[in-house]
Amino acid sequence: MAQGDVELVSRSLQLEQKLFHLDLKDNPRGRYLKISERTPLARSTIMVPLAGVVWFVDLFNYYANGGDQGQLSSKELQLDSKVFYFDVGENPRGRFLKVSEASLTRGRSTIIVPATTGAVPGASDDGWSAFRNALVEIHEASLTLPLPGAAPAVNVALAAAAPAGYAAGAAAAGSTQENMAGAGGSAGGAAGAAASRVIVADQKRFFLDLGSNPRGHFLKISEVLGADRSSIIIPASAVAQVHDALAQLLAVLHAQGGPSSQPAGPVVRTLGPAPKRPEK
């Protein structure tokens, strides 16, 4: 662990002969997710900014669900000063997803995620599903943590293996959901994190998260600028009204010659289809 780094949330899982550690950390520069791959012969690591975790969830969900009509494509995720590449490959042991990080400070580093866990013979892509579930749990737990400097950091250990599919493991979900209830509600399980979105505008980040509590479902919108964070809670019954109001205001903005809505912050590009699997 680098000097000054504090571990906030940890998650581990084994896929075939590989052990993966997902550790959410905090340091004076901000929070980030460290993903380490360990084998008997080597170790490799990539570093993902906190705002990129939800994008990793979306991309692993894409690969776990078979892509677009069964066609998997290579993807490129531009995030802050880093670029992450997602490429599907295959060798005699089976399919895998190669995730590479390229940055000016760290050069290029790569992890290889097997498509299967190896626990269920013949299971298809349950390894990518389990990895996605681990990312979901990390994201959900991060929403319950105090802001930097608000309170001593707490380590949340999430070591139970997640089953295949999009539902988080019961043991891990129990500890996570208890923390969410203490924060005023739940992010809605694994599906909740999949419904989260991040918007980057200038120096600000906006997090949109669907959640629920005993009173019902809601949309939580958080504005983050440095160490400052503020949030509003919109009941599910009012989300459609907010959507309509924003659409009307956007039309007025365009009519007045305001800036057009262009994607900002993280950008995902499709680079090309993955190699076709050989006929058996």
CSV table of C-alpha atoms in Angstrom, one decimal:
chain,number,residue,atom,x,y,z
A,1,MET,CA,0.0,0.0,0.0
A,2,ALA,CA,1.4,3.4,-1.0
A,3,GLN,CA,2.2,5.8,1.9
A,4,GLY,CA,-0.9,7.8,2.9
A,5,ASP,CA,-3.3,5.3,1.2
A,6,VAL,CA,-6.2,4.1,3.3
A,7,GLU,CA,-8.2,0.9,2.4
A,8,LEU,CA,-11.9,1.6,2.6
A,9,VAL,CA,-13.6,-1.4,1.0
A,10,SER,CA,-12.2,-4.8,-0.1
A,11,ARG,CA,-13.5,-7.6,-2.2
A,12,SER,CA,-11.8,-10.9,-3.3
A,13,LEU,CA,-12.8,-13.6,-5.7
A,14,GLN,CA,-11.2,-16.5,-7.4
A,15,LEU,CA,-11.7,-17.3,-11.1
A,16,GLU,CA,-10.1,-20.6,-12.3
A,17,GLN,CA,-6.5,-20.4,-10.9
A,18,LYS,CA,-6.5,-16.7,-10.5
A,19,LEU,CA,-7.2,-14.6,-7.4
A,20,PHE,CA,-8.5,-11.1,-7.8
A,21,HIS,CA,-8.4,-8.4,-5.1
A,22,LEU,CA,-10.6,-5.3,-5.6
A,23,ASP,CA,-9.6,-2.6,-3.0
A,24,LEU,CA,-11.2,0.8,-2.8
A,25,LYS,CA,-8.6,3.2,-1.4
A,26,ASP,CA,-8.4,6.8,-0.4
A,27,ASN,CA,-5.4,9.1,-0.5
A,28,PRO,CA,-4.9,12.9,-0.6
A,29,ARG,CA,-5.5,12.9,-4.4
A,30,GLY,CA,-8.9,11.2,-4.0
A,31,ARG,CA,-10.5,7.7,-4.0
A,32,TYR,CA,-9.7,5.0,-6.5
A,33,LEU,CA,-10.2,1.2,-7.1
A,34,LYS,CA,-7.1,-0.9,-7.2
A,35,ILE,CA,-7.7,-4.2,-9.0
A,36,SER,CA,-5.0,-6.8,-8.6
A,37,GLU,CA,-4.7,-10.1,-10.4
A,38,ARG,CA,-2.5,-12.8,-8.7
A,39,THR,CA,-1.4,-16.1,-10.1
A,40,PRO,CA,1.3,-18.5,-8.8
A,41,LEU,CA,3.8,-16.8,-11.1
A,42,ALA,CA,2.9,-13.2,-11.5
A,43,ARG,CA,0.9,-10.2,-10.2
A,44,SER,CA,-0.6,-7.3,-12.2
A,45,THR,CA,-2.6,-4.3,-11.1
A,46,ILE,CA,-4.8,-1.6,-12.7
A,47,MET,CA,-6.0,1.6,-11.0
A,48,VAL,CA,-9.5,2.9,-11.7
A,49,PRO,CA,-10.7,6.4,-10.5
A,50,LEU,CA,-13.8,6.2,-8.3
A,51,ALA,CA,-15.9,7.8,-11.0
A,52,GLY,CA,-15.0,4.9,-13.4
A,53,VAL,CA,-16.3,2.1,-11.2
A,54,VAL,CA,-19.9,2.4,-12.5
A,55,TRP,CA,-18.5,2.4,-16.1
A,56,PHE,CA,-16.7,-0.8,-15.3
A,57,VAL,CA,-20.0,-2.3,-14.0
A,58,ASP,CA,-21.7,-1.3,-17.3
A,59,LEU,CA,-18.9,-2.8,-19.4
A,60,PHE,CA,-18.6,-6.1,-17.5
A,61,ASN,CA,-22.4,-6.3,-17.7
A,62,TYR,CA,-22.1,-5.9,-21.5
A,63,TYR,CA,-19.6,-8.8,-21.8
A,64,ALA,CA,-21.4,-11.0,-19.2
A,65,ASN,CA,-24.7,-10.7,-21.1
A,66,GLY,CA,-23.2,-11.5,-24.5
A,67,GLY,CA,-22.8,-8.1,-26.0
A,68,ASP,CA,-25.0,-6.9,-28.8
A,69,GLN,CA,-27.1,-9.8,-30.0
A,70,GLY,CA,-24.3,-12.2,-29.1
A,71,GLN,CA,-21.6,-10.1,-30.8
A,72,LEU,CA,-18.9,-8.9,-28.4
A,73,SER,CA,-16.8,-5.9,-29.4
A,74,SER,CA,-13.6,-4.4,-28.1
A,75,LYS,CA,-14.2,-1.2,-26.1
A,76,GLU,CA,-12.2,1.9,-25.1
A,77,LEU,CA,-13.0,3.9,-22.0
A,78,GLN,CA,-11.5,7.3,-21.7
A,79,LEU,CA,-11.5,8.4,-18.0
A,80,ASP,CA,-9.7,11.4,-16.7
A,81,SER,CA,-6.1,11.2,-17.9
A,82,LYS,CA,-6.4,7.4,-18.4
A,83,VAL,CA,-7.6,5.1,-21.2
A,84,PHE,CA,-8.8,1.6,-20.5
A,85,TYR,CA,-9.1,-1.0,-23.3
A,86,PHE,CA,-11.4,-4.1,-23.1
A,87,ASP,CA,-10.6,-6.9,-25.5
A,88,VAL,CA,-12.0,-10.5,-25.7
A,89,GLY,CA,-9.6,-13.3,-26.5
A,90,GLU,CA,-9.5,-17.1,-26.5
A,91,ASN,CA,-6.9,-19.7,-25.8
A,92,PRO,CA,-6.9,-23.5,-25.2
A,93,ARG,CA,-8.2,-22.8,-21.6
A,94,GLY,CA,-11.2,-20.8,-22.8
A,95,ARG,CA,-12.3,-17.2,-23.3
A,96,PHE,CA,-11.0,-14.3,-21.4
A,97,LEU,CA,-11.4,-10.5,-21.1
A,98,LYS,CA,-8.2,-8.5,-21.3
A,99,VAL,CA,-8.5,-5.1,-19.5
A,100,SER,CA,-5.6,-2.7,-20.1
A,101,GLU,CA,-4.9,0.6,-18.4
A,102,ALA,CA,-2.8,3.2,-20.3
A,103,SER,CA,-1.7,6.4,-18.6
A,104,LEU,CA,1.2,8.8,-18.7
A,105,THR,CA,2.3,8.1,-15.1
A,106,ARG,CA,1.9,4.3,-15.0
A,107,GLY,CA,2.5,3.3,-18.6
A,108,ARG,CA,0.4,0.3,-19.5
A,109,SER,CA,-0.7,-2.5,-17.2
A,110,THR,CA,-3.1,-5.4,-17.9
A,111,ILE,CA,-5.3,-7.9,-16.1
A,112,ILE,CA,-6.8,-11.0,-17.7
A,113,VAL,CA,-10.3,-12.0,-16.4
A,114,PRO,CA,-11.4,-15.6,-17.4
A,115,ALA,CA,-14.9,-15.9,-18.7
A,116,THR,CA,-15.7,-18.7,-16.2
A,117,THR,CA,-15.1,-19.2,-12.5
A,118,GLY,CA,-14.1,-22.9,-13.0
A,119,ALA,CA,-16.5,-23.9,-10.2
A,120,VAL,CA,-19.3,-25.0,-12.4
A,121,PRO,CA,-18.3,-27.3,-15.3
A,122,GLY,CA,-19.8,-26.0,-18.6
A,123,ALA,CA,-20.9,-22.6,-17.1
A,124,SER,CA,-20.8,-19.8,-19.7
A,125,ASP,CA,-19.3,-16.4,-18.8
A,126,ASP,CA,-20.1,-16.8,-15.0
A,127,GLY,CA,-16.6,-15.5,-14.3
A,128,TRP,CA,-17.5,-12.1,-15.9
A,129,SER,CA,-20.8,-12.1,-14.0
A,130,ALA,CA,-19.0,-12.7,-10.7
A,131,PHE,CA,-16.5,-10.0,-11.5
A,132,ARG,CA,-19.3,-7.6,-12.3
A,133,ASN,CA,-21.1,-8.5,-9.0
A,134,ALA,CA,-17.9,-7.7,-7.1
A,135,LEU,CA,-17.7,-4.3,-8.8
A,136,VAL,CA,-21.4,-3.7,-8.0
A,137,GLU,CA,-20.8,-4.4,-4.3
A,138,ILE,CA,-17.8,-2.0,-4.3
A,139,HIS,CA,-19.9,0.7,-5.8
A,140,GLU,CA,-22.7,0.2,-3.4
A,141,ALA,CA,-20.5,0.2,-0.4
A,142,SER,CA,-18.7,3.4,-1.6
A,143,LEU,CA,-22.0,5.2,-1.4
A,144,THR,CA,-22.3,4.6,2.3
A,145,LEU,CA,-18.8,5.9,3.2
A,146,PRO,CA,-18.3,9.3,4.8
A,147,LEU,CA,-16.8,12.1,2.8
A,148,PRO,CA,-13.1,12.5,3.0
A,149,GLY,CA,-12.2,14.1,6.3
A,150,ALA,CA,-15.7,13.6,7.7
A,151,ALA,CA,-14.9,10.6,9.8
A,152,PRO,CA,-12.2,7.9,10.3
A,153,ALA,CA,-12.2,5.5,7.3
A,154,VAL,CA,-13.8,2.1,7.9
A,155,ASN,CA,-12.7,-1.0,6.1
A,156,VAL,CA,-15.7,-3.1,4.8
A,157,ALA,CA,-14.6,-6.7,4.1
A,158,LEU,CA,-16.7,-8.3,1.4
A,159,ALA,CA,-15.0,-11.7,1.0
A,160,ALA,CA,-18.0,-14.0,0.2
A,161,ALA,CA,-17.9,-15.3,-3.4
A,162,ALA,CA,-20.7,-13.9,-5.5
A,163,PRO,CA,-22.8,-16.4,-7.4
A,164,ALA,CA,-23.3,-16.2,-11.2
A,165,GLY,CA,-26.0,-13.8,-12.3
A,166,TYR,CA,-26.7,-10.2,-11.5
A,167,ALA,CA,-27.8,-10.7,-7.9
A,168,ALA,CA,-25.1,-10.0,-5.2
A,169,GLY,CA,-24.3,-12.9,-2.8
A,170,ALA,CA,-26.4,-13.0,0.3
A,171,ALA,CA,-23.6,-12.7,2.8
A,172,ALA,CA,-22.0,-9.7,1.1
A,173,ALA,CA,-25.4,-8.1,0.4
A,174,GLY,CA,-26.3,-8.4,4.1
A,175,SER,CA,-23.4,-6.4,5.3
A,176,THR,CA,-23.7,-3.9,2.5
A,177,GLN,CA,-27.4,-3.4,2.8
A,178,GLU,CA,-27.2,-2.8,6.6
A,179,ASN,CA,-24.8,0.0,5.9
A,180,MET,CA,-27.1,1.4,3.2
A,181,ALA,CA,-30.1,1.4,5.6
A,182,GLY,CA,-28.1,3.4,8.1
A,183,ALA,CA,-27.4,6.0,5.3
A,184,GLY,CA,-31.2,6.3,4.7
A,185,GLY,CA,-31.8,3.7,2.0
A,186,SER,CA,-30.5,1.0,-0.3
A,187,ALA,CA,-29.0,1.4,-3.8
A,188,GLY,CA,-31.3,-1.4,-4.8
A,189,GLY,CA,-28.9,-4.3,-4.9
A,190,ALA,CA,-26.8,-5.2,-7.9
A,191,ALA,CA,-29.4,-3.8,-10.3
A,192,GLY,CA,-29.3,-0.5,-8.5
A,193,ALA,CA,-25.6,0.0,-9.3
A,194,ALA,CA,-26.3,-0.8,-12.9
A,195,ALA,CA,-28.8,2.0,-12.9
A,196,SER,CA,-26.3,4.5,-11.5
A,197,ARG,CA,-24.8,7.1,-13.8
A,198,VAL,CA,-22.0,9.7,-13.6
A,199,ILE,CA,-21.9,13.1,-15.3
A,200,VAL,CA,-18.7,15.1,-15.4
A,201,ALA,CA,-19.0,18.9,-16.0
A,202,ASP,CA,-15.9,21.2,-15.6
A,203,GLN,CA,-14.6,20.4,-12.1
A,204,LYS,CA,-17.8,18.9,-10.9
A,205,ARG,CA,-19.2,15.3,-10.8
A,206,PHE,CA,-22.8,14.4,-10.6
A,207,PHE,CA,-23.9,11.0,-9.4
A,208,LEU,CA,-27.4,9.7,-10.2
A,209,ASP,CA,-28.3,6.6,-8.2
A,210,LEU,CA,-31.6,4.8,-8.0
A,211,GLY,CA,-32.4,3.6,-4.5
A,212,SER,CA,-35.1,2.4,-2.1
A,213,ASN,CA,-36.0,2.6,1.6
A,214,PRO,CA,-39.1,1.6,3.6
A,215,ARG,CA,-40.9,4.5,2.2
A,216,GLY,CA,-40.4,3.5,-1.4
A,217,HIS,CA,-38.1,4.1,-4.4
A,218,PHE,CA,-36.2,7.3,-5.1
A,219,LEU,CA,-33.6,9.0,-7.3
A,220,LYS,CA,-30.6,10.4,-5.4
A,221,ILE,CA,-28.6,13.1,-7.2
A,222,SER,CA,-25.3,14.1,-5.7
A,223,GLU,CA,-23.0,17.0,-6.7
A,224,VAL,CA,-19.3,16.5,-5.8
A,225,LEU,CA,-16.7,19.2,-6.1
A,226,GLY,CA,-13.4,18.3,-4.4
A,227,ALA,CA,-14.3,17.3,-0.8
A,228,ASP,CA,-17.7,19.1,-1.0
A,229,ARG,CA,-20.7,17.0,-1.6
A,230,SER,CA,-24.4,17.8,-1.6
A,231,SER,CA,-27.4,15.6,-2.5
A,232,ILE,CA,-31.1,15.8,-3.2
A,233,ILE,CA,-33.6,12.9,-3.0
A,234,ILE,CA,-36.4,12.8,-5.6
A,235,PRO,CA,-39.3,10.3,-5.0
A,236,ALA,CA,-39.8,7.8,-7.8
A,237,SER,CA,-43.3,9.3,-8.4
A,238,ALA,CA,-41.7,12.7,-9.3
A,239,VAL,CA,-38.9,11.5,-11.6
A,240,ALA,CA,-41.0,11.7,-14.7
A,241,GLN,CA,-42.0,15.3,-13.9
A,242,VAL,CA,-38.4,16.2,-13.4
A,243,HIS,CA,-37.5,14.6,-16.7
A,244,ASP,CA,-40.2,16.6,-18.5
A,245,ALA,CA,-39.2,19.8,-16.8
A,246,LEU,CA,-35.5,19.3,-17.8
A,247,ALA,CA,-36.6,18.6,-21.4
A,248,GLN,CA,-38.5,21.8,-21.5
A,249,LEU,CA,-35.6,23.8,-20.0
A,250,LEU,CA,-33.2,22.2,-22.5
A,251,ALA,CA,-35.5,23.2,-25.4
A,252,VAL,CA,-35.5,26.8,-24.1
A,253,LEU,CA,-31.7,26.8,-23.8
A,254,HIS,CA,-31.3,25.6,-27.4
A,255,ALA,CA,-33.8,28.2,-28.6
A,256,GLN,CA,-31.7,30.9,-26.9
A,257,GLY,CA,-28.5,29.6,-28.7
A,258,GLY,CA,-27.1,28.0,-25.6
A,259,PRO,CA,-24.4,25.2,-25.8
A,260,SER,CA,-25.6,22.0,-27.2
A,261,SER,CA,-25.6,18.9,-25.1
A,262,GLN,CA,-22.3,17.1,-25.8
A,263,PRO,CA,-21.0,14.1,-23.9
A,264,ALA,CA,-18.4,15.1,-21.3
A,265,GLY,CA,-16.1,13.2,-19.0
A,266,PRO,CA,-15.9,9.5,-19.5
A,267,VAL,CA,-16.3,8.3,-23.1
A,268,VAL,CA,-16.8,4.7,-24.2
A,269,ARG,CA,-16.0,3.9,-27.9
A,270,THR,CA,-16.4,0.6,-29.8
A,271,LEU,CA,-13.2,-0.4,-31.5
A,272,GLY,CA,-14.2,-3.5,-33.3
A,273,PRO,CA,-15.7,-7.0,-33.0
A,274,ALA,CA,-13.9,-9.6,-31.0
A,275,PRO,CA,-12.5,-12.6,-32.9
A,276,LYS,CA,-15.1,-15.2,-33.8
A,277,ARG,CA,-15.0,-18.4,-31.8
A,278,PRO,CA,-14.0,-21.4,-33.9
A,279,GLU,CA,-16.7,-23.9,-34.9
A,280,LYS,CA,-16.7,-27.0,-32.8
